[in-house]
Amino acid sequence: MQNLMCQIEVAKDIAQVERLLECESVEKKIRQAFELEQTVFYACFDEVPIGLAFVGFNNFHPYWARPFVYVADAQRRKGVGSMLYRRLLVEPLPNNVLGFQFGADVQHTGLRAFIESVGFKRRLNCYSMMFDCDQMQKPDYSVLEENGFYLCDFEKALELSLDTNAFLINAYTRDHYWSTPVSNDSALWAQQLSQFDPKFSFVIHDGKAIRSCITSCVTSSILNIWWLYSDDKVNDCLQTILLSHLAKCALLKKITLADIEIDSTKTNFDQLYQSIPTKKIDIWQVYQHAFI
């Protein structure tokens, strides 16, 4: 299909792109972008807006910009989305922004080559997966006994004076060594950590320190698995045991569906990935300025 030759302009106000806001989720994002005084671009063909784009940010990862691109249904697969992405990528970013977070669409177009051509390199792939808890393999607790490890939930960890928050913050910062860390005493950490359900979050410990940890909560009858980390000195299989144990506990509460994100750059990715009975997979990526 031949690409459309359209113009990319800056929207002065929301009225210029109003015909593209029929989708409620798109309208919400665009209205918020204008309220935050972010630059919104739109693609125009025969003086009719057919697509729009802007760069969004979030508090917890303020150094990752997330491009948002929307193209009217009738004008898709005509190169309009790629043109809008290209316009976003050459726009100067704030000094604290290290790179872009993309969805799976970066894999299916010539966009990846363009991203790299303007000075970005891929930093990570993150696999977002949904799976059935009853298809998860049973946990092999014998590994814990052999190594003098114990498994407990967050409430018991608190009784044992095991600092789950410190472990999670340190592990997250370690695994995101390439990005600007959020200060340990930031209110953003408290906000993130408060969202875990202690009954669906577990640790493996040796009686003195946490060796591996998994956090999750239940939303709309789905088990949302947030973070899964291990001490870098322990066996990678501990994460698989925690994931299997969590799935087992979810089933006891009649929760059958779970989702998880796994960074494929981690050393234990293959083992953990193979243990999950995948139902659906999406991939998002972070591209970073090559000079960082």
CSV table of C-alpha atoms in Angstrom, one decimal:
chain,number,residue,atom,x,y,z
A,1,MET,CA,0.0,0.0,0.0
A,2,GLN,CA,1.4,3.4,-1.0
A,3,ASN,CA,2.3,5.8,1.9
A,4,LEU,CA,0.3,9.0,2.2
A,5,MET,CA,2.2,12.3,1.8
A,6,CYS,CA,0.8,14.3,4.7
A,7,GLN,CA,2.0,17.3,6.7
A,8,ILE,CA,3.0,17.2,10.3
A,9,GLU,CA,1.9,20.3,12.3
A,10,VAL,CA,1.8,21.4,15.9
A,11,ALA,CA,-1.8,21.5,17.3
A,12,LYS,CA,-2.4,25.0,18.8
A,13,ASP,CA,-5.5,23.8,20.7
A,14,ILE,CA,-7.6,20.7,21.1
A,15,ALA,CA,-10.2,21.9,18.6
A,16,GLN,CA,-7.7,21.2,15.8
A,17,VAL,CA,-7.7,17.5,16.5
A,18,GLU,CA,-11.2,17.1,18.0
A,19,ARG,CA,-12.4,14.8,15.1
A,20,LEU,CA,-9.8,12.3,16.2
A,21,LEU,CA,-11.0,12.0,19.8
A,22,GLU,CA,-13.9,9.6,19.3
A,23,CYS,CA,-12.1,7.0,21.3
A,24,GLU,CA,-12.5,7.7,25.0
A,25,SER,CA,-9.0,6.5,25.9
A,26,VAL,CA,-7.4,8.7,23.2
A,27,GLU,CA,-9.4,11.7,24.2
A,28,LYS,CA,-8.3,11.3,27.8
A,29,LYS,CA,-4.6,11.2,26.9
A,30,ILE,CA,-4.8,14.1,24.5
A,31,ARG,CA,-6.8,16.3,26.9
A,32,GLN,CA,-4.2,15.6,29.6
A,33,ALA,CA,-1.4,16.4,27.3
A,34,PHE,CA,-2.9,19.8,26.6
A,35,GLU,CA,-3.5,20.4,30.3
A,36,LEU,CA,0.2,19.7,31.0
A,37,GLU,CA,1.1,22.0,28.1
A,38,GLN,CA,2.9,19.2,26.2
A,39,THR,CA,3.5,19.6,22.5
A,40,VAL,CA,0.9,17.7,20.4
A,41,PHE,CA,1.6,17.0,16.7
A,42,TYR,CA,-1.0,16.0,14.2
A,43,ALA,CA,-0.8,14.6,10.7
A,44,CYS,CA,-2.9,16.4,8.1
A,45,PHE,CA,-4.0,15.1,4.6
A,46,ASP,CA,-6.1,17.4,2.4
A,47,GLU,CA,-6.5,19.7,5.4
A,48,VAL,CA,-8.1,16.9,7.4
A,49,PRO,CA,-6.4,15.6,10.6
A,50,ILE,CA,-5.8,11.9,10.3
A,51,GLY,CA,-3.3,11.2,13.2
A,52,LEU,CA,-1.8,12.7,16.3
A,53,ALA,CA,1.2,12.2,18.6
A,54,PHE,CA,2.9,13.5,21.7
A,55,VAL,CA,5.6,12.5,24.2
A,56,GLY,CA,4.3,11.6,27.7
A,57,PHE,CA,6.1,11.2,31.0
A,58,ASN,CA,5.4,9.6,34.3
A,59,ASN,CA,6.6,10.4,37.8
A,60,PHE,CA,8.2,7.1,38.7
A,61,HIS,CA,10.3,6.9,35.5
A,62,PRO,CA,10.6,10.6,34.6
A,63,TYR,CA,13.7,9.7,32.6
A,64,TRP,CA,11.8,7.5,30.2
A,65,ALA,CA,9.6,9.3,27.7
A,66,ARG,CA,6.7,7.3,26.3
A,67,PRO,CA,5.7,8.3,22.7
A,68,PHE,CA,2.0,8.2,22.0
A,69,VAL,CA,0.8,7.9,18.4
A,70,TYR,CA,-2.7,7.5,17.2
A,71,VAL,CA,-3.9,7.2,13.5
A,72,ALA,CA,-7.5,7.1,12.3
A,73,ASP,CA,-8.6,3.6,11.4
A,74,ALA,CA,-9.1,4.4,7.8
A,75,GLN,CA,-5.6,5.8,7.4
A,76,ARG,CA,-3.6,3.1,9.1
A,77,ARG,CA,-0.8,1.0,7.3
A,78,LYS,CA,-0.1,4.0,5.1
A,79,GLY,CA,3.1,5.3,6.8
A,80,VAL,CA,1.3,7.9,8.9
A,81,GLY,CA,2.2,6.5,12.2
A,82,SER,CA,5.9,6.2,11.2
A,83,MET,CA,5.9,9.8,10.1
A,84,LEU,CA,4.5,10.9,13.5
A,85,TYR,CA,7.1,8.8,15.4
A,86,ARG,CA,9.9,10.3,13.3
A,87,ARG,CA,8.7,13.8,14.2
A,88,LEU,CA,8.7,13.0,17.9
A,89,LEU,CA,12.2,11.4,17.9
A,90,VAL,CA,13.9,14.5,16.4
A,91,GLU,CA,12.2,16.8,18.9
A,92,PRO,CA,14.6,17.9,21.7
A,93,LEU,CA,13.9,16.2,25.0
A,94,PRO,CA,14.3,17.7,28.5
A,95,ASN,CA,17.8,17.2,29.9
A,96,ASN,CA,16.8,14.6,32.5
A,97,VAL,CA,15.2,12.3,29.9
A,98,LEU,CA,17.4,9.4,28.9
A,99,GLY,CA,15.3,7.7,26.3
A,100,PHE,CA,12.0,6.3,25.0
A,101,GLN,CA,9.8,3.4,26.0
A,102,PHE,CA,8.1,1.8,23.0
A,103,GLY,CA,5.4,-0.9,22.6
A,104,ALA,CA,5.5,-3.8,20.3
A,105,ASP,CA,4.8,-1.7,17.2
A,106,VAL,CA,8.5,-0.8,17.0
A,107,GLN,CA,9.2,-4.4,15.9
A,108,HIS,CA,6.8,-4.3,12.9
A,109,THR,CA,7.9,-1.2,11.0
A,110,GLY,CA,11.0,0.5,9.8
A,111,LEU,CA,10.9,2.5,13.0
A,112,ARG,CA,13.6,0.6,14.8
A,113,ALA,CA,16.2,1.4,12.1
A,114,PHE,CA,15.2,5.1,12.3
A,115,ILE,CA,15.4,5.2,16.1
A,116,GLU,CA,19.0,3.8,15.9
A,117,SER,CA,19.9,6.2,13.0
A,118,VAL,CA,19.1,9.2,15.1
A,119,GLY,CA,21.3,8.2,18.0
A,120,PHE,CA,19.4,5.7,20.2
A,121,LYS,CA,20.3,2.2,21.2
A,122,ARG,CA,18.0,-0.5,22.6
A,123,ARG,CA,18.6,-0.9,26.3
A,124,LEU,CA,16.1,-3.7,27.2
A,125,ASN,CA,13.2,-5.8,26.0
A,126,CYS,CA,10.4,-6.4,28.6
A,127,TYR,CA,8.1,-9.3,28.0
A,128,SER,CA,4.6,-8.7,29.3
A,129,MET,CA,2.8,-12.1,29.7
A,130,MET,CA,-0.6,-13.3,30.8
A,131,PHE,CA,-1.0,-16.9,31.9
A,132,ASP,CA,-3.3,-19.4,33.6
A,133,CYS,CA,-2.3,-20.1,37.2
A,134,ASP,CA,-3.5,-23.7,37.0
A,135,GLN,CA,-1.0,-24.4,34.2
A,136,MET,CA,2.0,-23.2,36.2
A,137,GLN,CA,4.4,-26.0,37.3
A,138,LYS,CA,4.3,-27.0,41.0
A,139,PRO,CA,6.9,-25.4,43.2
A,140,ASP,CA,10.0,-27.5,44.1
A,141,TYR,CA,10.4,-26.7,47.8
A,142,SER,CA,13.2,-29.2,48.2
A,143,VAL,CA,15.7,-26.6,46.8
A,144,LEU,CA,14.9,-24.4,49.8
A,145,GLU,CA,15.5,-27.1,52.4
A,146,GLU,CA,18.8,-28.2,50.7
A,147,ASN,CA,20.1,-24.6,50.9
A,148,GLY,CA,18.8,-23.7,54.4
A,149,PHE,CA,16.2,-21.2,53.0
A,150,TYR,CA,12.7,-20.5,54.1
A,151,LEU,CA,9.6,-19.1,52.4
A,152,CYS,CA,7.1,-16.7,54.0
A,153,ASP,CA,4.7,-13.9,53.1
A,154,PHE,CA,5.3,-10.2,53.7
A,155,GLU,CA,3.4,-10.2,57.0
A,156,LYS,CA,5.7,-12.9,58.4
A,157,ALA,CA,8.7,-11.2,57.0
A,158,LEU,CA,7.8,-8.1,59.0
A,159,GLU,CA,7.5,-10.2,62.2
A,160,LEU,CA,11.0,-11.5,61.4
A,161,SER,CA,12.3,-7.9,61.0
A,162,LEU,CA,13.2,-8.6,57.3
A,163,ASP,CA,13.2,-5.2,55.5
A,164,THR,CA,11.3,-6.0,52.3
A,165,ASN,CA,11.2,-2.4,51.2
A,166,ALA,CA,15.0,-1.9,51.3
A,167,PHE,CA,15.5,-5.2,49.5
A,168,LEU,CA,13.1,-4.2,46.6
A,169,ILE,CA,14.5,-0.7,46.3
A,170,ASN,CA,18.1,-1.9,46.2
A,171,ALA,CA,17.3,-4.7,43.7
A,172,TYR,CA,15.4,-2.4,41.5
A,173,THR,CA,18.2,0.2,41.5
A,174,ARG,CA,20.8,-2.5,40.8
A,175,ASP,CA,18.9,-3.9,37.8
A,176,HIS,CA,18.3,-0.4,36.4
A,177,TYR,CA,21.9,0.7,36.8
A,178,TRP,CA,21.7,2.5,33.4
A,179,SER,CA,18.9,4.9,34.5
A,180,THR,CA,18.7,7.7,37.0
A,181,PRO,CA,17.6,6.1,40.3
A,182,VAL,CA,14.7,7.5,42.3
A,183,SER,CA,16.0,8.6,45.8
A,184,ASN,CA,15.4,5.9,48.4
A,185,ASP,CA,13.5,8.3,50.6
A,186,SER,CA,11.3,9.6,47.7
A,187,ALA,CA,7.6,9.6,48.3
A,188,LEU,CA,7.3,7.8,44.9
A,189,TRP,CA,8.8,4.7,46.5
A,190,ALA,CA,6.2,4.8,49.3
A,191,GLN,CA,3.5,5.1,46.6
A,192,GLN,CA,4.8,2.1,44.6
A,193,LEU,CA,5.4,-0.1,47.6
A,194,SER,CA,2.0,0.6,49.1
A,195,GLN,CA,0.3,-1.1,46.2
A,196,PHE,CA,1.5,-4.6,46.9
A,197,ASP,CA,-0.8,-7.0,48.8
A,198,PRO,CA,1.1,-8.6,51.7
A,199,LYS,CA,-1.0,-11.8,51.3
A,200,PHE,CA,0.1,-12.2,47.7
A,201,SER,CA,3.8,-11.1,48.1
A,202,PHE,CA,6.4,-13.5,49.3
A,203,VAL,CA,10.1,-13.7,50.2
A,204,ILE,CA,12.7,-16.5,50.5
A,205,HIS,CA,15.2,-15.8,53.3
A,206,ASP,CA,18.0,-17.6,55.2
A,207,GLY,CA,16.9,-16.4,58.6
A,208,LYS,CA,18.9,-13.3,58.5
A,209,ALA,CA,18.4,-11.7,55.0
A,210,ILE,CA,16.1,-11.8,52.1
A,211,ARG,CA,17.5,-13.8,49.2
A,212,SER,CA,14.5,-13.5,46.7
A,213,CYS,CA,11.2,-11.6,46.6
A,214,ILE,CA,8.0,-11.4,44.6
A,215,THR,CA,5.3,-8.8,44.9
A,216,SER,CA,1.8,-8.7,43.5
A,217,CYS,CA,-1.8,-7.5,44.0
A,218,VAL,CA,-5.2,-8.6,42.7
A,219,THR,CA,-7.1,-6.3,40.3
A,220,SER,CA,-10.4,-7.3,38.7
A,221,SER,CA,-9.8,-11.0,39.6
A,222,ILE,CA,-6.4,-11.0,37.9
A,223,LEU,CA,-3.2,-11.5,39.8
A,224,ASN,CA,-0.9,-8.6,38.9
A,225,ILE,CA,2.7,-9.6,39.5
A,226,TRP,CA,4.8,-6.5,40.0
A,227,TRP,CA,8.4,-7.2,40.9
A,228,LEU,CA,10.4,-10.4,41.1
A,229,TYR,CA,14.0,-10.1,42.3
A,230,SER,CA,16.8,-12.1,43.8
A,231,ASP,CA,20.0,-11.5,45.6
A,232,ASP,CA,22.7,-11.7,42.8
A,233,LYS,CA,24.5,-14.4,44.9
A,234,VAL,CA,21.7,-17.0,44.9
A,235,ASN,CA,20.5,-19.6,42.5
A,236,ASP,CA,18.2,-18.3,39.8
A,237,CYS,CA,15.6,-21.1,40.4
A,238,LEU,CA,14.4,-19.2,43.6
A,239,GLN,CA,12.4,-16.8,41.4
A,240,THR,CA,10.7,-19.8,39.6
A,241,ILE,CA,9.9,-21.3,43.1
A,242,LEU,CA,8.3,-18.0,44.2
A,243,LEU,CA,6.3,-17.6,41.0
A,244,SER,CA,5.0,-21.2,41.3
A,245,HIS,CA,4.2,-20.7,44.9
A,246,LEU,CA,2.3,-17.5,44.2
A,247,ALA,CA,0.3,-19.1,41.4
A,248,LYS,CA,-0.6,-21.9,43.9
A,249,CYS,CA,-1.8,-19.4,46.5
A,250,ALA,CA,-3.8,-17.6,43.9
A,251,LEU,CA,-5.7,-20.8,42.9
A,252,LEU,CA,-6.6,-21.3,46.6
A,253,LYS,CA,-8.4,-18.0,46.4
A,254,LYS,CA,-10.0,-19.0,43.1
A,255,ILE,CA,-7.9,-16.5,41.1
A,256,THR,CA,-7.0,-18.3,37.8
A,257,LEU,CA,-5.4,-15.6,35.6
A,258,ALA,CA,-2.1,-13.7,36.2
A,259,ASP,CA,0.1,-11.3,34.4
A,260,ILE,CA,3.8,-10.6,34.7
A,261,GLU,CA,6.6,-8.6,33.1
A,262,ILE,CA,10.1,-10.0,32.7
A,263,ASP,CA,13.2,-8.1,31.6
A,264,SER,CA,14.9,-10.3,29.0
A,265,THR,CA,18.3,-8.8,29.8
A,266,LYS,CA,18.4,-10.5,33.2
A,267,THR,CA,20.6,-13.6,33.5
A,268,ASN,CA,17.7,-15.8,34.7
A,269,PHE,CA,15.4,-14.8,31.9
A,270,ASP,CA,15.4,-18.1,29.9
A,271,GLN,CA,14.7,-20.3,33.0
A,272,LEU,CA,11.9,-18.1,34.3
A,273,TYR,CA,10.4,-17.6,30.8
A,274,GLN,CA,10.4,-21.4,30.2
A,275,SER,CA,8.5,-22.0,33.5
A,276,ILE,CA,5.6,-19.8,32.5
A,277,PRO,CA,2.6,-21.3,30.6
A,278,THR,CA,2.2,-18.4,28.3
A,279,LYS,CA,-1.3,-17.3,27.2
A,280,LYS,CA,-0.5,-14.0,25.7
A,281,ILE,CA,2.8,-12.0,25.1
A,282,ASP,CA,3.4,-8.3,24.4
A,283,ILE,CA,6.8,-6.7,24.3
A,284,TRP,CA,7.8,-3.2,25.2
A,285,GLN,CA,11.3,-1.8,24.8
A,286,VAL,CA,13.4,1.1,26.1
A,287,TYR,CA,15.7,2.9,23.8
A,288,GLN,CA,18.4,5.2,25.2
A,289,HIS,CA,20.5,7.9,23.9
A,290,ALA,CA,23.6,6.1,22.6
A,291,PHE,CA,26.0,8.5,24.3
A,292,ILE,CA,24.7,7.8,27.8
